[in-house]
Amino acid sequence: MEKELYPEVTLDLVRVTEAAALMSSIYLGFGNKEKVDGAAVDAMRGMLDYIDIKGTVIIGEGEKDEAPMLYHGEKVGNWNDNSYEMDIAVDPIDGTRLVAYGLPNAISVMVAAEKGKILSLPTFYSSKLVVGPELKGKLDINSPIKENIKVAAAVLGVPISEITVVILNRDRHKNIIDDVRSIGARIKLIGDGDIAGAIATCMPDSGVNIYIGIGGSPEAILAAGALKTLDGEIQVKIWPRDEDEKLKALGEGWDLNKVYFTDDLVGGKHVIFAATGVTEGDFLSGVKFLKGKAITESISMRSSSATIRKISTVHNLDTKTIRIKSLDGDEKFVNLNKSDEKQKLLNLKLF
């Protein structure tokens, strides 16, 4: 029988994203993105130590010299002799600005897959096209957006005016936005959080049909981890920011014209996706604090069984502890409901 990821790892990964969401939510609305990201990273690293895996970070905060925590190649998990070896992709907070300014649609997210099955793209940004199951295999990232919208409308049997396209609200997308408007389709502009935007194409009640635009390459990988279970499709092309990045990618043998699909980005049969809402969003509800308790909403997906679970968790803050790495330079458990420990966190310089 083919070996599969331990079933209990799925819930363990949810606990990791829950911890990152809870810790980062302490800084909701403080206007400090570094504090938000630092708290999430610290909690994620601490909780990953509990998991019975031999994990290697493939998608994280960056290279080791630039990101001392959750860097590419960092080992996570307890690394017991009989632990399962797997690759990890993480985004402690997709939408740090959203949390810092109390805006919607921020999530904490991670993906686990078999060793060697997560691709690390060479450029910071990628051009992306994402659709749900009904449009899978029907659209082409190399085609004009107007043509893709026409095809989508025909396949779905609806007028163009009922097609909704999600686009990051960036100056670089002006031409795409103009083209979508000129053909009469609907647009949902988002400020950040393009993982949730991409996944929305697979959610029947989201009202979203297509995600398109240039966004972060790590976010493309993480979205692909969810699309493995949701049976959606992501198409990606490398998008260098400048000539230096272009030459570096070419020097490493990358084909700038190649289209990478879902299975190219996250392969294998056994992929686990976990995410927890930090701020209120279309995809997941945000962290809510109420009379000594915190409520989180998470989602877990397992591609091998095509199982999708929505998980609502009530955390009693009098007993809830989260393991973090860098408080006072030690590995410690933090009780979120103790004012002295919370104040230490608020004052902590994590980076």
PDB file of N, CA, C and O in Angstrom, residues 10 229 300-309:
ATOM      1  N   THR A  10      -2.779  16.675   9.251  1.00  0.00           N
ATOM      2  CA  THR A  10      -3.709  17.668   8.719  1.00  0.00           C
ATOM      3  C   THR A  10      -4.161  18.621   9.813  1.00  0.00           C
ATOM      4  O   THR A  10      -4.093  19.847   9.657  1.00  0.00           O
ATOM      5  N   THR A 229      -6.900  20.077  -4.385  1.00  0.00           N
ATOM      6  CA  THR A 229      -8.097  19.446  -3.828  1.00  0.00           C
ATOM      7  C   THR A 229      -9.369  20.007  -4.443  1.00  0.00           C
ATOM      8  O   THR A 229     -10.331  19.279  -4.682  1.00  0.00           O
ATOM      9  N   SER A 300      -9.098  23.090   6.009  1.00  0.00           N
ATOM     10  CA  SER A 300      -8.048  22.129   5.674  1.00  0.00           C
ATOM     11  C   SER A 300      -8.493  21.336   4.457  1.00  0.00           C
ATOM     12  O   SER A 300      -9.683  21.053   4.288  1.00  0.00           O
ATOM     13  N   MET A 301      -7.537  20.994   3.619  1.00  0.00           N
ATOM     14  CA  MET A 301      -7.825  20.225   2.407  1.00  0.00           C
ATOM     15  C   MET A 301      -6.774  19.145   2.238  1.00  0.00           C
ATOM     16  O   MET A 301      -5.579  19.387   2.451  1.00  0.00           O
ATOM     17  N   ARG A 302      -7.213  17.948   1.851  1.00  0.00           N
ATOM     18  CA  ARG A 302      -6.302  16.834   1.572  1.00  0.00           C
ATOM     19  C   ARG A 302      -6.596  16.338   0.169  1.00  0.00           C
ATOM     20  O   ARG A 302      -7.689  15.874  -0.129  1.00  0.00           O
ATOM     21  N   SER A 303      -5.612  16.450  -0.714  1.00  0.00           N
ATOM     22  CA  SER A 303      -5.845  16.103  -2.118  1.00  0.00           C
ATOM     23  C   SER A 303      -6.060  14.609  -2.322  1.00  0.00           C
ATOM     24  O   SER A 303      -6.804  14.208  -3.219  1.00  0.00           O
ATOM     25  N   SER A 304      -5.425  13.783  -1.494  1.00  0.00           N
ATOM     26  CA  SER A 304      -5.519  12.337  -1.700  1.00  0.00           C
ATOM     27  C   SER A 304      -6.937  11.825  -1.544  1.00  0.00           C
ATOM     28  O   SER A 304      -7.354  10.871  -2.217  1.00  0.00           O
ATOM     29  N   SER A 305      -7.703  12.459  -0.650  1.00  0.00           N
ATOM     30  CA  SER A 305      -9.089  12.033  -0.426  1.00  0.00           C
ATOM     31  C   SER A 305     -10.100  13.077  -0.896  1.00  0.00           C
ATOM     32  O   SER A 305     -11.302  12.875  -0.778  1.00  0.00           O
ATOM     33  N   ALA A 306      -9.579  14.192  -1.420  1.00  0.00           N
ATOM     34  CA  ALA A 306     -10.425  15.315  -1.846  1.00  0.00           C
ATOM     35  C   ALA A 306     -11.334  15.790  -0.708  1.00  0.00           C
ATOM     36  O   ALA A 306     -12.465  16.201  -0.920  1.00  0.00           O
ATOM     37  N   THR A 307     -10.787  15.737   0.514  1.00  0.00           N
ATOM     38  CA  THR A 307     -11.543  16.143   1.695  1.00  0.00           C
ATOM     39  C   THR A 307     -11.307  17.613   2.001  1.00  0.00           C
ATOM     40  O   THR A 307     -10.162  18.078   2.015  1.00  0.00           O
ATOM     41  N   ILE A 308     -12.398  18.334   2.245  1.00  0.00           N
ATOM     42  CA  ILE A 308     -12.330  19.747   2.618  1.00  0.00           C
ATOM     43  C   ILE A 308     -13.079  19.917   3.938  1.00  0.00           C
ATOM     44  O   ILE A 308     -14.236  19.529   4.050  1.00  0.00           O
ATOM     45  N   ARG A 309     -12.401  20.477   4.920  1.00  0.00           N
ATOM     46  CA  ARG A 309     -13.019  20.697   6.226  1.00  0.00           C
ATOM     47  C   ARG A 309     -12.963  22.170   6.602  1.00  0.00           C
ATOM     48  O   ARG A 309     -11.909  22.795   6.526  1.00  0.00           O
TER      49      ARG A 309
END
